[in-house]
Tab-separated table of C-alpha atoms and ligand atoms in Angstrom:
chain	number	residue	atom	x	y	z
A	1	MET	CA	-0.136	0.113	0.070
A	2	LYS	CA	1.037	3.397	-0.889
A	3	PRO	CA	2.125	5.525	2.148
A	4	ILE	CA	0.046	8.200	3.488
A	5	SER	CA	1.772	11.186	4.686
A	6	LEU	CA	0.239	13.661	7.310
A	7	ILE	CA	-0.846	16.493	4.820
A	8	GLN	CA	-2.679	13.726	2.762
A	9	PHE	CA	-3.752	12.521	6.062
A	10	LEU	CA	-4.951	16.088	6.781
A	11	ILE	CA	-6.461	16.970	3.640
A	12	GLU	CA	-9.012	13.806	3.511
A	13	GLU	CA	-10.005	14.966	7.199
A	14	ARG	CA	-10.874	18.251	5.753
A	15	ARG	CA	-12.532	16.697	2.831
A	16	ALA	CA	-14.516	14.591	5.726
A	17	GLY	CA	-15.485	17.839	7.344
A	18	HIS	CA	-13.658	16.294	10.429
A	19	ILE	CA	-11.424	19.897	10.345
A	20	ASN	CA	-11.144	23.287	8.372
A	21	ALA	CA	-8.775	24.881	6.456
A	22	GLU	CA	-7.032	26.829	9.493
A	23	LEU	CA	-6.926	23.570	11.971
A	24	THR	CA	-4.964	21.627	8.751
A	25	LEU	CA	-2.422	24.216	8.709
A	26	LEU	CA	-2.447	24.512	12.590
A	27	ILE	CA	-1.422	20.681	12.716
A	28	GLU	CA	0.923	20.760	9.955
A	29	VAL	CA	2.628	23.881	11.568
A	30	VAL	CA	3.074	22.077	15.058
A	31	ALA	CA	4.092	18.877	13.569
A	32	ARG	CA	7.268	20.680	11.654
A	33	ALA	CA	8.032	22.345	15.102
A	34	CYS	CA	8.175	18.750	16.495
A	35	LYS	CA	10.390	17.704	13.662
A	36	ARG	CA	12.827	20.692	14.829
A	37	ILE	CA	12.607	19.630	18.481
A	38	ALA	CA	13.541	15.651	17.479
A	39	VAL	CA	16.272	17.353	15.822
A	40	ALA	CA	17.694	19.002	18.922
A	41	THR	CA	16.654	16.123	21.080
A	42	ASN	CA	18.465	13.509	18.728
A	43	LYS	CA	21.620	15.717	19.091
A	44	GLY	CA	21.911	14.944	22.456
A	45	ALA	CA	25.512	15.924	24.296
A	46	ILE	CA	27.208	16.830	20.815
A	47	GLY	CA	23.698	19.408	20.352
A	48	GLY	CA	25.000	21.321	23.762
A	49	VAL	CA	21.487	20.950	24.452
A	50	LEU	CA	21.567	18.589	27.851
A	51	GLY	CA	21.547	19.897	31.243
A	52	GLU	CA	20.331	22.883	33.047
A	53	ALA	CA	19.371	25.997	31.951
A	54	GLY	CA	19.882	27.438	35.166
A	55	THR	CA	15.964	28.851	35.056
A	56	GLY	CA	12.886	27.977	37.068
A	57	ASN	CA	9.142	27.574	35.252
A	58	ILE	CA	6.175	28.386	36.269
A	59	GLN	CA	5.824	25.434	38.634
A	60	GLY	CA	9.043	26.061	39.839
A	61	GLU	CA	10.466	23.165	38.539
A	62	ALA	CA	14.136	23.598	37.450
A	63	GLN	CA	14.012	24.063	33.584
A	64	LYS	CA	16.402	22.156	31.499
A	65	LYS	CA	17.800	23.541	28.114
A	66	LEU	CA	16.124	21.259	26.129
A	67	ASP	CA	12.422	22.452	27.983
A	68	VAL	CA	13.677	25.679	27.159
A	69	ILE	CA	14.731	25.334	23.206
A	70	SER	CA	11.398	23.237	22.893
A	71	ASN	CA	9.246	25.961	24.186
A	72	GLU	CA	10.892	28.530	21.957
A	73	ILE	CA	10.732	26.324	18.769
A	74	LEU	CA	6.840	25.765	19.317
A	75	LEU	CA	5.994	29.357	20.104
A	76	GLU	CA	8.434	30.995	16.949
A	77	ALA	CA	6.759	28.203	14.776
A	78	ASN	CA	3.218	29.423	15.681
A	79	ALA	CA	3.690	33.004	15.989
A	80	TRP	CA	3.737	33.505	12.324
A	81	GLY	CA	1.621	30.870	11.313
A	82	GLY	CA	-1.764	32.790	11.005
A	83	GLN	CA	-3.959	30.576	12.991
A	84	LEU	CA	-3.834	30.985	16.218
A	85	ALA	CA	-5.664	34.128	18.784
A	86	ALA	CA	-2.934	32.597	21.483
A	87	CYS	CA	-0.472	29.912	23.189
A	88	ALA	CA	-0.020	28.980	26.198
A	89	SER	CA	2.921	26.701	27.398
A	90	GLU	CA	3.315	24.624	30.697
A	91	GLU	CA	6.415	26.550	31.049
A	92	MET	CA	5.308	30.108	31.237
A	93	GLU	CA	2.513	31.679	33.578
A	94	ASP	CA	0.470	33.555	31.009
A	95	PRO	CA	-0.884	32.885	27.620
A	96	GLN	CA	1.471	34.347	24.683
A	97	PRO	CA	-0.338	36.877	22.382
A	98	ILE	CA	0.603	36.464	19.092
A	99	PRO	CA	2.778	39.369	18.268
A	100	ASP	CA	1.079	42.276	16.308
A	101	MET	CA	3.076	42.068	12.433
A	102	TYR	CA	1.659	38.638	12.311
A	103	PRO	CA	-1.870	37.606	11.256
A	104	LYS	CA	-4.229	36.225	13.993
A	105	GLY	CA	-6.669	33.164	13.752
A	106	ASN	CA	-9.558	31.606	15.672
A	107	HIS	CA	-7.633	28.857	18.035
A	108	LEU	CA	-6.219	28.429	21.118
A	109	LEU	CA	-2.999	26.115	21.387
A	110	LEU	CA	-1.783	24.428	24.806
A	111	PHE	CA	1.270	22.673	24.950
A	112	ASP	CA	3.676	21.140	27.102
A	113	PRO	CA	6.672	21.505	25.199
A	114	LEU	CA	8.834	18.659	26.637
A	115	ASP	CA	7.341	16.337	29.165
A	116	GLY	CA	9.493	14.033	30.774
A	117	SER	CA	12.225	16.638	31.412
A	118	SER	CA	13.820	14.391	33.888
A	119	ASN	CA	14.786	11.598	31.362
A	120	ILE	CA	16.261	13.871	28.903
A	121	ASP	CA	19.800	13.604	30.201
A	122	VAL	CA	19.467	10.042	30.436
A	123	ASN	CA	18.465	9.424	26.625
A	124	ILE	CA	15.423	7.927	27.569
A	125	SER	CA	12.284	9.028	25.460
A	126	VAL	CA	10.782	11.967	25.961
A	127	GLY	CA	7.787	14.207	24.397
A	128	THR	CA	5.452	17.269	23.416
A	129	ILE	CA	1.909	17.216	23.717
A	130	PHE	CA	-0.548	19.422	22.698
A	131	SER	CA	-4.103	20.591	22.562
A	132	VAL	CA	-6.125	22.745	20.574
A	133	LEU	CA	-9.489	25.007	21.304
A	134	ARG	CA	-11.821	27.306	19.967
A	135	CYS	CA	-11.182	31.071	20.584
A	136	PRO	CA	-14.840	32.294	22.037
A	137	ASP	CA	-16.164	34.523	19.751
A	138	GLY	CA	-15.311	37.817	19.587
A	139	ILE	CA	-12.496	37.830	21.790
A	140	THR	CA	-9.075	39.303	19.841
A	141	GLU	CA	-6.687	39.285	22.924
A	142	PRO	CA	-7.234	36.177	24.814
A	143	LYS	CA	-6.225	35.674	28.468
A	144	ALA	CA	-6.152	32.368	30.805
A	145	GLU	CA	-9.770	32.926	31.415
A	146	HIS	CA	-10.460	31.939	27.502
A	147	PHE	CA	-8.369	29.138	27.868
A	148	LEU	CA	-10.809	27.576	30.732
A	149	GLN	CA	-12.834	25.603	28.575
A	150	PRO	CA	-13.787	21.602	29.733
A	151	GLY	CA	-11.547	18.828	27.564
A	152	THR	CA	-15.029	17.637	25.542
A	153	THR	CA	-14.398	20.985	23.878
A	154	GLN	CA	-11.224	20.133	22.143
A	155	LEU	CA	-11.019	20.482	18.572
A	156	ALA	CA	-7.668	18.443	18.524
A	157	ALA	CA	-5.240	16.936	20.808
A	158	GLY	CA	-1.695	14.657	20.318
A	159	TYR	CA	1.600	14.277	21.292
A	160	VAL	CA	4.829	13.497	19.614
A	161	VAL	CA	7.336	11.037	21.094
A	162	TYR	CA	10.942	11.352	20.385
A	163	GLY	CA	12.208	7.705	20.981
A	164	PRO	CA	13.909	5.314	19.161
A	165	ALA	CA	11.361	6.714	16.484
A	166	THR	CA	9.846	10.211	16.577
A	167	VAL	CA	6.088	9.012	16.468
A	168	LEU	CA	3.088	11.511	16.299
A	169	VAL	CA	-0.029	10.516	17.508
A	170	LEU	CA	-3.289	12.545	16.723
A	171	THR	CA	-7.106	12.697	17.282
A	172	PHE	CA	-9.843	15.495	16.079
A	173	GLY	CA	-12.206	13.562	18.016
A	174	TYR	CA	-12.699	10.659	14.927
A	175	GLY	CA	-10.721	7.770	16.281
A	176	THR	CA	-6.875	7.983	17.244
A	177	HIS	CA	-4.103	7.704	14.316
A	178	GLU	CA	-0.287	7.334	14.703
A	179	PHE	CA	2.399	8.677	12.158
A	180	THR	CA	5.850	7.866	12.052
A	181	LEU	CA	8.470	10.302	11.214
A	182	ASP	CA	10.565	9.107	8.125
A	183	ARG	CA	13.942	10.551	8.635
A	184	GLU	CA	14.987	10.312	5.252
A	185	VAL	CA	12.031	11.485	3.190
A	186	GLY	CA	11.376	14.403	6.158
A	187	SER	CA	7.925	13.875	6.813
A	188	PHE	CA	5.545	11.982	9.369
A	189	THR	CA	3.775	8.772	7.407
A	190	LEU	CA	0.555	7.417	9.086
A	191	SER	CA	1.629	3.882	10.432
A	192	ARG	CA	-1.626	3.521	12.481
A	193	ARG	CA	-5.437	4.474	11.849
A	194	ASP	CA	-8.176	3.982	14.294
A	195	ILE	CA	-6.130	2.751	17.328
A	196	ARG	CA	-8.143	0.157	19.279
A	197	ILE	CA	-6.678	0.059	23.188
A	198	PRO	CA	-7.577	-3.452	24.336
A	199	GLU	CA	-10.124	-3.322	27.183
A	200	ASP	CA	-8.526	-5.603	29.574
A	201	THR	CA	-4.737	-5.805	30.683
A	202	ALA	CA	-2.270	-7.014	32.861
A	203	GLU	CA	-0.240	-4.241	32.969
A	204	PHE	CA	0.234	-1.158	35.177
A	205	ALA	CA	1.859	1.856	35.420
A	206	ILE	CA	2.415	4.002	38.694
A	207	ASN	CA	5.361	5.520	40.607
A	208	MET	CA	5.457	3.113	43.459
A	209	SER	CA	7.727	4.843	45.495
A	210	ASN	CA	4.834	6.857	46.577
A	211	GLN	CA	2.963	3.852	48.012
A	212	ARG	CA	2.707	4.926	51.430
A	213	HIS	CA	1.761	8.368	50.705
A	214	TRP	CA	-1.585	6.737	48.697
A	215	GLU	CA	-5.744	7.421	49.392
A	216	PRO	CA	-6.590	4.005	50.826
A	217	PRO	CA	-8.568	3.104	47.983
A	218	MET	CA	-5.412	2.825	45.900
A	219	GLN	CA	-3.540	1.278	48.642
A	220	ARG	CA	-6.260	-1.324	47.945
A	221	TYR	CA	-6.418	-1.368	44.035
A	222	ILE	CA	-2.498	-1.370	43.588
A	223	GLY	CA	-2.280	-3.854	46.910
A	224	GLU	CA	-4.636	-6.646	44.628
A	225	LEU	CA	-2.814	-6.363	41.761
A	226	LEU	CA	0.579	-7.065	43.260
A	227	ALA	CA	-1.373	-10.040	44.552
A	228	GLY	CA	-1.341	-11.299	41.311
A	229	LYS	CA	-2.978	-14.988	41.011
A	230	ASP	CA	-2.998	-15.647	44.930
A	231	GLY	CA	-5.585	-12.173	45.132
A	232	PRO	CA	-8.987	-11.259	44.845
A	233	ARG	CA	-8.469	-10.507	40.894
A	234	SER	CA	-6.723	-14.169	40.140
A	235	LYS	CA	-4.618	-12.691	37.532
A	236	ASP	CA	-0.547	-11.833	37.794
A	237	PHE	CA	-0.152	-8.491	36.449
A	238	ASN	CA	3.481	-7.003	35.007
A	239	MET	CA	4.888	-3.211	35.989
A	240	ARG	CA	6.331	-0.494	33.744
A	241	TRP	CA	6.906	2.627	34.390
A	242	VAL	CA	9.112	4.982	32.122
A	243	ALA	CA	8.337	8.240	33.924
A	244	SER	CA	7.648	10.242	30.785
A	245	MET	CA	3.935	10.353	30.737
A	246	VAL	CA	4.263	10.406	26.588
A	247	ALA	CA	6.107	7.248	26.694
A	248	ASP	CA	3.876	5.408	29.002
A	249	VAL	CA	0.983	6.703	27.329
A	250	HIS	CA	2.253	5.738	24.106
A	251	ARG	CA	3.042	1.851	25.532
A	252	ILE	CA	-0.718	1.883	26.478
A	253	ILE	CA	-2.094	3.136	23.232
A	254	THR	CA	0.092	0.493	21.001
A	255	ARG	CA	-0.396	-2.624	23.578
A	256	GLY	CA	-2.777	-1.692	26.197
A	257	GLY	CA	-2.366	-1.149	30.025
A	258	VAL	CA	-2.984	1.374	32.524
A	259	PHE	CA	-1.301	5.002	33.997
A	260	PHE	CA	-2.054	6.077	37.167
A	261	TYR	CA	-1.034	9.455	39.011
A	262	PRO	CA	-3.310	9.153	41.871
A	263	LEU	CA	-3.847	11.890	44.666
A	264	ASP	CA	-1.508	11.487	47.900
A	265	ALA	CA	-0.585	12.688	50.692
A	266	LYS	CA	2.789	14.899	49.665
A	267	ILE	CA	0.693	16.479	46.633
A	268	LYS	CA	-2.636	16.870	48.021
A	269	SER	CA	-2.593	20.776	48.434
A	270	LYS	CA	-1.362	21.074	44.617
A	271	GLY	CA	-4.595	19.098	43.690
A	272	GLY	CA	-2.364	16.127	41.902
A	273	LYS	CA	0.786	16.021	39.820
A	274	LEU	CA	0.052	16.448	36.299
A	275	ARG	CA	-1.603	19.844	34.506
A	276	LEU	CA	-5.292	19.173	33.537
A	277	MET	CA	-4.504	21.683	30.239
A	278	TYR	CA	-0.953	20.286	29.066
A	279	GLU	CA	-0.992	16.846	30.173
A	280	ALA	CA	-4.503	15.477	31.114
A	281	ASN	CA	-7.255	16.828	29.111
A	282	PRO	CA	-4.926	15.944	25.525
A	283	MET	CA	-3.965	12.627	27.017
A	284	SER	CA	-7.173	11.939	27.920
A	285	LEU	CA	-8.914	12.679	24.415
A	286	ILE	CA	-6.345	10.657	22.662
A	287	ILE	CA	-6.989	7.603	24.951
A	288	GLU	CA	-10.976	7.867	24.819
A	289	GLN	CA	-11.446	8.136	21.056
A	290	ALA	CA	-9.031	5.011	21.417
A	291	GLY	CA	-11.274	3.241	23.349
A	292	GLY	CA	-10.136	3.745	26.515
A	293	ALA	CA	-11.191	5.672	29.625
A	294	ALA	CA	-9.500	8.378	31.952
A	295	THR	CA	-10.701	9.158	35.189
A	296	THR	CA	-9.269	11.506	38.117
A	297	GLY	CA	-10.382	8.496	40.276
A	298	ARG	CA	-13.390	9.680	40.610
A	299	GLU	CA	-14.690	11.944	37.667
A	300	ARG	CA	-14.425	11.659	33.786
A	301	ILE	CA	-11.273	14.001	33.108
A	302	LEU	CA	-12.773	15.499	29.988
A	303	GLU	CA	-15.669	16.834	31.970
A	304	LEU	CA	-14.155	18.655	34.343
A	305	GLN	CA	-14.265	22.740	34.556
A	306	PRO	CA	-10.876	24.084	34.578
A	307	THR	CA	-10.224	26.727	37.191
A	308	GLY	CA	-6.517	27.430	36.221
A	309	LEU	CA	-4.273	27.430	33.568
A	310	HIS	CA	-1.221	25.621	35.375
A	311	GLN	CA	-4.352	23.348	36.964
A	312	ARG	CA	-3.109	19.701	38.674
A	313	VAL	CA	-5.160	16.573	38.597
A	314	PRO	CA	-4.884	12.717	39.719
A	315	VAL	CA	-4.955	10.738	36.264
A	316	PHE	CA	-6.032	7.596	35.556
A	317	LEU	CA	-5.826	6.257	32.164
A	318	GLY	CA	-5.943	3.564	29.606
A	319	SER	CA	-7.657	0.357	29.172
A	320	LYS	CA	-11.306	0.634	29.972
A	321	LYS	CA	-12.057	-2.102	32.403
A	322	GLU	CA	-9.149	-1.520	34.906
A	323	VAL	CA	-9.618	2.509	34.830
A	324	GLU	CA	-13.399	1.544	36.025
A	325	VAL	CA	-12.432	-1.049	38.788
A	326	ALA	CA	-9.851	1.761	40.376
A	327	THR	CA	-12.479	4.546	39.788
A	328	HIS	CA	-15.252	2.290	41.387
A	329	TYR	CA	-12.803	1.389	44.245
A	330	HIS	CA	-12.212	5.192	45.150
A	331	LEU	CA	-16.276	6.021	44.645
A	332	GLU	CA	-16.871	3.248	46.986
A	333	ALA	CA	-14.677	4.248	49.614
A	334	ASP	CA	-16.150	7.986	49.297
A	335	GLY	CA	-19.789	6.354	49.663
A	336	ALA	CA	-18.699	4.309	52.825
A	337	ARG	CA	-17.158	7.773	54.125
A	338	ASN	CA	-20.523	10.105	53.849
B	1	LIG	P1	8.322	15.863	34.228
B	1	LIG	O1	8.302	15.887	35.818
B	1	LIG	O2	9.749	14.966	34.192
B	1	LIG	O3	8.421	16.206	33.192
B	1	LIG	O4	4.369	15.926	33.236
B	1	LIG	C1	5.382	15.530	34.411
B	1	LIG	C2	5.946	14.030	34.722
B	1	LIG	O5	7.630	14.428	34.039
B	1	LIG	C3	5.632	13.166	33.387
B	1	LIG	O6	6.420	12.807	32.272
B	1	LIG	C4	5.712	11.798	34.372
B	1	LIG	O7	4.695	10.554	34.066
B	1	LIG	C5	5.940	12.186	35.653
B	1	LIG	O8	6.160	13.657	35.819
B	1	LIG	C6	6.961	11.401	36.473
B	1	LIG	O9	6.999	11.680	38.155
B	1	LIG	P2	7.696	11.284	39.114
B	1	LIG	O10	9.199	12.214	39.588
B	1	LIG	O11	6.553	11.251	39.858
B	1	LIG	O12	8.452	9.881	38.603
């Protein structure tokens, strides 16, 4: 079969009425920026891109040089594109307006330029996550409040994982599709259409070092998985934890599994570890469009009304039946308490 390039795929989606001309171009611009990030990431130590940037981001976390470079690449590429009213990045406190010298469009772009930063220096997969929203009608200078739309309103969501291969996973709310970067040709090529995540799984991902800080229903759920064949689940489970959300989600997109970043006593006051607008919402749309589920352990993530651009939430996502069991344990424990 003849390979289908990303641009061909986007044109087909436009003909099918799934996206408009502006969104077609916007995705092409984001994909082009991600190719540049892939080049920078691949150079590693010889590109002078490893190590600390010596700055902190809005979350007070130390920034790596590649965090800063990736953020700049995405901002620059998208400023002149003409499809955006504004951008918001996990690395910046406030939304970035489009400079006056460029035309403006009707879309809002949110991104985590380089997710999994603690894995950059050790040559383990990292990635970019993005989400596209419509700019509310009549708003010419969008502020943070205009980005605070529930995940169900996302027009597009995607991630690029910079691993042994550079892979883009994309959804417009009509299935989840995967593109692999053909380095010789320089373009993303469709590698899987309409991905389906198996409903059942025997593989889970969680940072086990936080176990003693988890809430009781999380302790119960993971305890039962660890008990394996001899426990109430009567089945052995395997564990995988890359600690780059993009890589962990990509494994789930490829062979099923569940990923958890639950509430724990250390992060309770912050609301969770992962960011709703830059990580949880785009990943939840991608996962749901592939037949999986995504909750906070209590509610469907995509239905949350955001309260802040950098809001954090607990994340349970992946194979439907396991997300349901873990969510059920939390709701049951809440019910017993009330
Ligand atoms: P990182 O802080 O390295 O950018 O988004 C945050 C994230 O990585 C996720 O990619 C990853 O799943 C998680 O944090 C890792 O957290 P731990 O520090 O608990 O391992």
